[in-house]
CSV table of C-alpha atoms in Angstrom, one decimal:
chain,number,residue,atom,x,y,z
A,1,UNK,CA,34.5,-14.8,-17.4
A,2,UNK,CA,37.0,-15.0,-14.6
A,3,UNK,CA,37.5,-18.7,-15.3
A,4,UNK,CA,38.5,-17.8,-18.9
A,5,UNK,CA,40.8,-15.0,-17.7
A,6,UNK,CA,42.5,-17.3,-15.2
A,7,UNK,CA,43.5,-19.6,-18.1
A,8,UNK,CA,44.7,-16.8,-20.4
A,9,UNK,CA,48.4,-17.4,-20.8
A,10,UNK,CA,48.9,-13.9,-22.2
A,11,UNK,CA,48.2,-12.4,-18.8
A,12,UNK,CA,50.7,-12.1,-16.0
A,13,UNK,CA,50.7,-14.9,-13.5
A,14,UNK,CA,49.7,-12.6,-10.6
A,15,UNK,CA,46.6,-11.4,-12.6
A,16,UNK,CA,45.7,-14.9,-13.5
A,17,UNK,CA,45.9,-15.9,-9.9
A,18,UNK,CA,43.5,-13.1,-8.9
A,19,UNK,CA,41.0,-14.2,-11.5
A,20,UNK,CA,41.3,-17.8,-10.4
A,21,UNK,CA,40.6,-16.8,-6.8
A,22,UNK,CA,37.6,-14.7,-7.8
A,23,UNK,CA,36.2,-17.5,-10.0
A,24,UNK,CA,36.6,-20.0,-7.2
A,25,UNK,CA,34.8,-17.7,-4.8
A,26,UNK,CA,31.9,-17.0,-7.2
A,27,UNK,CA,31.3,-20.6,-7.9
A,28,UNK,CA,31.0,-21.6,-4.3
A,29,UNK,CA,27.6,-22.7,-3.2
A,30,UNK,CA,27.6,-20.7,0.0
A,31,UNK,CA,28.5,-17.5,-1.8
A,32,UNK,CA,25.7,-17.9,-4.3
A,33,UNK,CA,23.3,-18.8,-1.6
A,34,UNK,CA,24.0,-15.6,0.4
A,35,UNK,CA,23.9,-13.5,-2.8
A,36,UNK,CA,20.5,-15.0,-3.6
A,37,UNK,CA,19.2,-14.0,-0.2
A,38,UNK,CA,20.6,-10.5,-0.6
A,39,UNK,CA,19.0,-10.1,-4.0
A,40,UNK,CA,15.6,-11.2,-2.8
A,41,UNK,CA,15.8,-8.7,0.1
A,42,UNK,CA,16.8,-5.9,-2.3
A,43,UNK,CA,13.8,-6.5,-4.5
A,44,UNK,CA,11.5,-6.1,-1.5
A,45,UNK,CA,13.3,-3.0,-0.3
A,46,UNK,CA,13.3,-1.5,-3.7
A,47,UNK,CA,9.5,-1.9,-4.0
A,48,UNK,CA,9.1,-0.2,-0.5
A,49,UNK,CA,11.5,2.6,-1.4
A,50,UNK,CA,9.8,3.4,-4.7
A,51,UNK,CA,6.5,3.6,-3.0
A,52,UNK,CA,7.7,5.9,-0.2
A,53,UNK,CA,9.1,8.2,-3.0
A,54,UNK,CA,5.7,8.6,-4.6
A,55,UNK,CA,4.1,12.0,-4.2
A,56,UNK,CA,0.8,10.4,-3.1
A,57,UNK,CA,2.4,8.3,-0.3
A,58,UNK,CA,0.9,9.0,3.1
A,59,UNK,CA,1.4,7.7,6.6
A,60,UNK,CA,-1.8,5.8,6.3
A,61,UNK,CA,-0.8,4.0,3.0
A,62,UNK,CA,2.8,3.7,4.1
A,63,UNK,CA,1.8,1.7,7.1
A,64,UNK,CA,0.4,-1.0,4.8
A,65,UNK,CA,3.5,-1.0,2.6
A,66,UNK,CA,5.9,-1.2,5.5
A,67,UNK,CA,3.8,-4.1,7.0
A,68,UNK,CA,4.0,-6.0,3.7
A,69,UNK,CA,7.7,-5.5,3.4
A,70,UNK,CA,8.3,-6.6,7.0
A,71,UNK,CA,6.1,-9.7,6.5
A,72,UNK,CA,7.8,-10.6,3.2
A,73,UNK,CA,11.3,-10.4,4.8
A,74,UNK,CA,10.1,-12.4,7.8
A,75,UNK,CA,8.7,-15.1,5.5
A,76,UNK,CA,12.0,-15.4,3.6
A,77,UNK,CA,13.6,-16.7,6.8
A,78,UNK,CA,11.8,-20.0,6.0
A,79,UNK,CA,10.5,-19.8,2.5
A,80,UNK,CA,12.7,-19.2,-0.6
A,81,UNK,CA,12.3,-15.9,-2.5
A,82,UNK,CA,12.4,-15.9,-6.3
A,83,UNK,CA,16.2,-15.7,-6.6
A,84,UNK,CA,16.9,-18.4,-3.9
A,85,UNK,CA,14.3,-20.6,-5.5
A,86,UNK,CA,15.9,-20.3,-9.0
A,87,UNK,CA,19.3,-21.1,-7.6
A,88,UNK,CA,18.1,-24.2,-5.7
A,89,UNK,CA,16.1,-25.4,-8.7
A,90,UNK,CA,19.1,-25.1,-11.1
A,91,UNK,CA,21.6,-26.6,-8.7
A,92,UNK,CA,19.5,-29.5,-7.7
A,93,UNK,CA,18.9,-30.3,-11.4
A,94,UNK,CA,22.5,-30.1,-12.7
A,95,UNK,CA,24.8,-28.8,-9.9
A,96,UNK,CA,25.2,-25.6,-12.0
A,97,UNK,CA,23.9,-22.1,-12.0
A,98,UNK,CA,23.4,-20.2,-15.2
A,99,UNK,CA,25.6,-22.8,-17.0
A,100,UNK,CA,28.5,-22.5,-14.6
A,101,UNK,CA,29.6,-25.5,-12.4
A,102,UNK,CA,29.0,-24.9,-8.7
A,103,UNK,CA,31.0,-26.5,-5.9
A,104,UNK,CA,29.1,-29.0,-3.7
A,105,UNK,CA,28.2,-27.5,-0.3
A,106,UNK,CA,29.4,-29.2,2.9
A,107,UNK,CA,27.2,-29.7,5.9
A,108,UNK,CA,29.1,-26.8,7.5
A,109,UNK,CA,28.2,-24.6,4.5
A,110,UNK,CA,24.6,-25.4,4.8
A,111,UNK,CA,24.6,-24.5,8.5
A,112,UNK,CA,26.3,-21.3,7.8
A,113,UNK,CA,23.7,-20.4,5.1
A,114,UNK,CA,20.9,-21.1,7.6
A,115,UNK,CA,22.5,-18.9,10.3
A,116,UNK,CA,23.1,-16.1,7.8
A,117,UNK,CA,19.6,-16.4,6.4
A,118,UNK,CA,17.9,-16.1,9.8
A,119,UNK,CA,20.0,-13.3,11.1
A,120,UNK,CA,20.0,-11.3,7.8
A,121,UNK,CA,16.2,-11.2,7.3
A,122,UNK,CA,15.5,-10.7,10.9
A,123,UNK,CA,17.8,-7.7,11.1
A,124,UNK,CA,16.4,-6.2,8.0
A,125,UNK,CA,12.8,-6.5,9.2
A,126,UNK,CA,13.7,-5.0,12.6
A,127,UNK,CA,15.7,-2.2,11.0
A,128,UNK,CA,12.8,-1.2,8.8
A,129,UNK,CA,10.4,-1.0,11.7
A,130,UNK,CA,12.8,0.9,13.8
A,131,UNK,CA,13.9,3.4,11.2
A,132,UNK,CA,10.5,4.1,9.5
A,133,UNK,CA,8.4,4.1,12.7
A,134,UNK,CA,10.7,5.3,15.5
A,135,UNK,CA,8.0,7.8,16.7
A,136,UNK,CA,5.1,5.4,16.2
A,137,UNK,CA,3.2,7.6,13.7
A,138,UNK,CA,3.1,5.1,10.9
A,139,UNK,CA,1.8,2.3,13.0
A,140,UNK,CA,-0.7,4.5,14.7
A,141,UNK,CA,-2.0,5.7,11.4
A,142,UNK,CA,-3.4,2.3,10.7
A,143,UNK,CA,-6.4,3.4,12.8
A,144,UNK,CA,-7.1,6.0,10.1
A,145,UNK,CA,-7.5,3.4,7.4
A,146,UNK,CA,-11.2,2.5,6.8
A,147,UNK,CA,-10.2,-1.0,5.8
A,148,UNK,CA,-9.0,-1.6,9.4
A,149,UNK,CA,-12.2,-0.3,11.1
A,150,UNK,CA,-14.3,-3.0,12.9
A,151,UNK,CA,-17.6,-3.9,11.1
A,152,UNK,CA,-19.5,-3.7,14.4
A,153,UNK,CA,-20.9,-0.2,14.8
A,154,UNK,CA,-20.3,-0.1,18.6
A,155,UNK,CA,-16.7,-1.1,18.3
A,156,UNK,CA,-16.1,1.1,15.3
A,157,UNK,CA,-17.3,4.4,16.9
A,158,UNK,CA,-14.5,4.5,19.4
A,159,UNK,CA,-11.9,2.6,17.4
A,160,UNK,CA,-8.6,4.4,16.9
A,161,UNK,CA,-9.4,7.4,19.2
A,162,UNK,CA,-6.2,7.0,21.2
A,163,UNK,CA,-4.1,6.5,18.1
A,164,UNK,CA,-5.5,9.7,16.6
A,165,UNK,CA,-4.7,11.7,19.7
A,166,UNK,CA,-1.2,10.2,19.8
A,167,UNK,CA,-0.6,11.3,16.2
A,168,UNK,CA,-1.9,14.8,17.0
A,169,UNK,CA,0.4,15.0,20.0
A,170,UNK,CA,3.5,13.7,18.2
A,171,UNK,CA,3.1,16.0,15.3
A,172,UNK,CA,2.3,18.9,17.7
A,173,UNK,CA,-0.7,19.9,15.6
A,174,UNK,CA,-2.5,22.9,17.0
A,175,UNK,CA,-6.2,22.2,16.3
A,176,UNK,CA,-7.2,25.3,18.1
A,177,UNK,CA,-10.0,23.5,19.9
A,178,UNK,CA,-10.3,20.8,22.5
A,179,UNK,CA,-9.7,17.1,21.7
A,180,UNK,CA,-13.4,16.6,22.0
A,181,UNK,CA,-14.0,18.4,18.7
A,182,UNK,CA,-11.3,16.3,17.0
A,183,UNK,CA,-12.7,13.1,18.2
A,184,UNK,CA,-16.3,14.2,17.3
A,185,UNK,CA,-15.2,14.7,13.7
A,186,UNK,CA,-13.4,11.4,13.7
A,187,UNK,CA,-16.5,9.6,15.0
A,188,UNK,CA,-18.6,11.3,12.3
A,189,UNK,CA,-16.2,10.0,9.6
A,190,UNK,CA,-16.3,6.5,10.9
A,191,UNK,CA,-20.1,6.5,11.1
A,192,UNK,CA,-21.0,8.3,7.8
A,193,UNK,CA,-18.1,6.9,5.9
A,194,UNK,CA,-19.2,3.3,6.4
A,195,UNK,CA,-22.8,4.3,5.8
A,196,UNK,CA,-21.9,6.0,2.6
A,197,UNK,CA,-20.0,3.0,1.3
A,198,UNK,CA,-23.0,0.8,2.1
A,199,UNK,CA,-25.3,3.2,0.3
A,200,UNK,CA,-23.2,3.2,-2.8
A,201,UNK,CA,-23.0,-0.6,-2.8
A,202,UNK,CA,-26.8,-0.7,-2.6
A,203,UNK,CA,-27.2,1.7,-5.5
A,204,UNK,CA,-24.8,-0.2,-7.8
A,205,UNK,CA,-26.1,-3.6,-6.8
A,206,UNK,CA,-29.8,-2.7,-7.4
A,207,UNK,CA,-31.6,-5.2,-9.6
A,208,UNK,CA,-32.9,-2.4,-11.8
A,209,UNK,CA,-29.4,-2.0,-13.3
A,210,UNK,CA,-29.4,-5.5,-14.6
A,211,UNK,CA,-25.8,-6.0,-13.5
A,212,UNK,CA,-23.8,-5.6,-10.3
A,213,UNK,CA,-21.1,-3.0,-10.4
A,214,UNK,CA,-18.3,-2.9,-7.8
A,215,UNK,CA,-17.0,0.6,-7.0
A,216,UNK,CA,-13.4,0.9,-5.9
A,217,UNK,CA,-13.1,3.8,-3.4
A,218,UNK,CA,-10.0,5.9,-4.0
A,219,UNK,CA,-11.0,9.0,-2.1
A,220,UNK,CA,-13.6,10.1,0.4
A,221,UNK,CA,-14.4,13.8,1.2
A,222,UNK,CA,-16.8,14.9,3.9
A,223,UNK,CA,-18.2,18.4,3.3
A,224,UNK,CA,-19.3,20.8,6.0
A,225,UNK,CA,-22.9,22.0,6.1
A,226,UNK,CA,-22.1,25.4,4.5
A,227,UNK,CA,-20.3,23.9,1.5
A,228,UNK,CA,-23.0,21.2,1.0
A,229,UNK,CA,-25.9,23.7,0.9
A,230,UNK,CA,-23.9,25.9,-1.6
A,231,UNK,CA,-23.9,23.0,-4.0
A,232,UNK,CA,-27.5,21.8,-3.7
A,233,UNK,CA,-30.4,23.9,-5.0
A,234,UNK,CA,-33.6,22.5,-3.7
A,235,UNK,CA,-36.1,21.6,-6.4
A,236,UNK,CA,-33.5,22.0,-9.2
A,237,UNK,CA,-31.7,18.7,-9.8
A,238,UNK,CA,-30.2,19.9,-13.0
A,239,UNK,CA,-28.4,22.9,-11.5
A,240,UNK,CA,-27.5,20.9,-8.4
A,241,UNK,CA,-25.9,18.2,-10.6
A,242,UNK,CA,-24.0,20.9,-12.5
A,243,UNK,CA,-22.7,22.4,-9.3
A,244,UNK,CA,-21.6,19.1,-7.8
A,245,UNK,CA,-19.8,18.0,-11.0
A,246,UNK,CA,-17.9,21.3,-11.2
A,247,UNK,CA,-16.8,20.9,-7.7
A,248,UNK,CA,-15.9,17.2,-8.3
A,249,UNK,CA,-13.9,18.2,-11.4
A,250,UNK,CA,-11.8,20.6,-9.2
A,251,UNK,CA,-11.0,17.6,-6.9
A,252,UNK,CA,-9.7,15.5,-9.8
A,253,UNK,CA,-6.0,14.6,-10.0
A,254,UNK,CA,-4.5,15.6,-13.3
A,255,UNK,CA,-2.0,12.7,-13.3
A,256,UNK,CA,-3.9,9.5,-14.4
A,257,UNK,CA,-1.3,7.5,-12.5
A,258,UNK,CA,-2.1,9.2,-9.3
A,259,UNK,CA,-3.6,6.9,-6.6
A,260,UNK,CA,-6.5,9.3,-6.2
A,261,UNK,CA,-7.3,9.8,-9.9
A,262,UNK,CA,-10.9,8.8,-10.5
A,263,UNK,CA,-13.3,8.4,-13.4
A,264,UNK,CA,-16.5,8.5,-11.4
A,265,UNK,CA,-17.8,10.9,-8.7
A,266,UNK,CA,-20.6,10.0,-6.3
A,267,UNK,CA,-22.2,12.7,-4.1
A,268,UNK,CA,-24.3,11.6,-1.2
A,269,UNK,CA,-26.5,14.1,0.7
A,270,UNK,CA,-29.5,14.2,3.0
A,271,UNK,CA,-30.8,17.3,1.3
A,272,UNK,CA,-33.7,16.9,-1.1
A,273,UNK,CA,-32.8,18.1,-4.5
A,274,UNK,CA,-35.6,16.7,-6.7
A,275,UNK,CA,-38.6,14.5,-7.0
A,276,UNK,CA,-39.0,11.6,-4.6
A,277,UNK,CA,-38.2,9.2,-7.4
A,278,UNK,CA,-34.7,10.5,-7.6
A,279,UNK,CA,-33.9,9.5,-4.0
A,280,UNK,CA,-32.3,6.3,-3.2
A,281,UNK,CA,-33.6,6.2,0.4
A,282,UNK,CA,-35.9,8.5,2.4
A,283,UNK,CA,-33.0,10.3,4.0
A,284,UNK,CA,-30.2,9.9,1.4
A,285,UNK,CA,-30.1,11.3,-2.1
A,286,UNK,CA,-27.4,10.6,-4.5
A,287,UNK,CA,-25.7,12.1,-7.6
A,288,UNK,CA,-23.8,9.7,-9.8
A,289,UNK,CA,-21.8,11.3,-12.6
A,290,UNK,CA,-18.5,11.8,-14.4
A,291,UNK,CA,-17.2,15.3,-13.6
A,292,UNK,CA,-15.8,15.7,-17.1
A,293,UNK,CA,-19.1,15.2,-18.8
A,294,UNK,CA,-21.5,16.9,-16.3
A,295,UNK,CA,-24.0,14.2,-16.8
A,296,UNK,CA,-25.8,11.3,-15.1
A,297,UNK,CA,-24.1,7.9,-15.4
């Protein structure tokens, strides 16, 4: 466009000179190279920004997203992003970009591009880490993510204790009791949470189903003893199922796009609620159902 305007004789010479200068700048290889780097970075930053604006974003999930963004920006120091790759591909094929002739880069231009690339992506990655985790809460919250817990039981039981206490201290959360109670509940979550996931896998991979079903966990809730016994009526599996499904329905997220919206609820308990044949293991009984239908799956 600016090239056409620069040759338009109906325009004043001063205006044509400006258009010519802009056209020359925008068709320089170094300028396009730097703009491609910027565009690739903006796409990564946009994805991170949109995630952090979501209502369901938490410190635990944000840690993963921040880590992905930082890693992506770090990788772009050596590997082309989509925009840079497109520019390089078109230029190498025809010395043009989007149908416009591009000036040939000098060795100095190439060195400048590499220096800009290294400094630009490094600065962005460091800036994200500094701005989004200046108090260490996001990085510490990685210890609360079950996917990061060690598979070994002995390692897992104490994993993340220091991080949890650091978060509690930084947020100045008054738990009203000693740290020992907080750690005890965290230990129970790590023990029973993993055990529960293993039990669910065993249920859905049982040969009697005729097919293996993989369950994607979107939310885990641990109930206290009082709440648990209020849902289970010993010897009455039908009423117990109805109670559990009503409770599960109340936990459902109305927005189907919400990260914790689910279509299946699984309730694990050590309380006996029916005949022995309904129990998955000697000590673990399970309800499997869809809250909307109040029925067994």
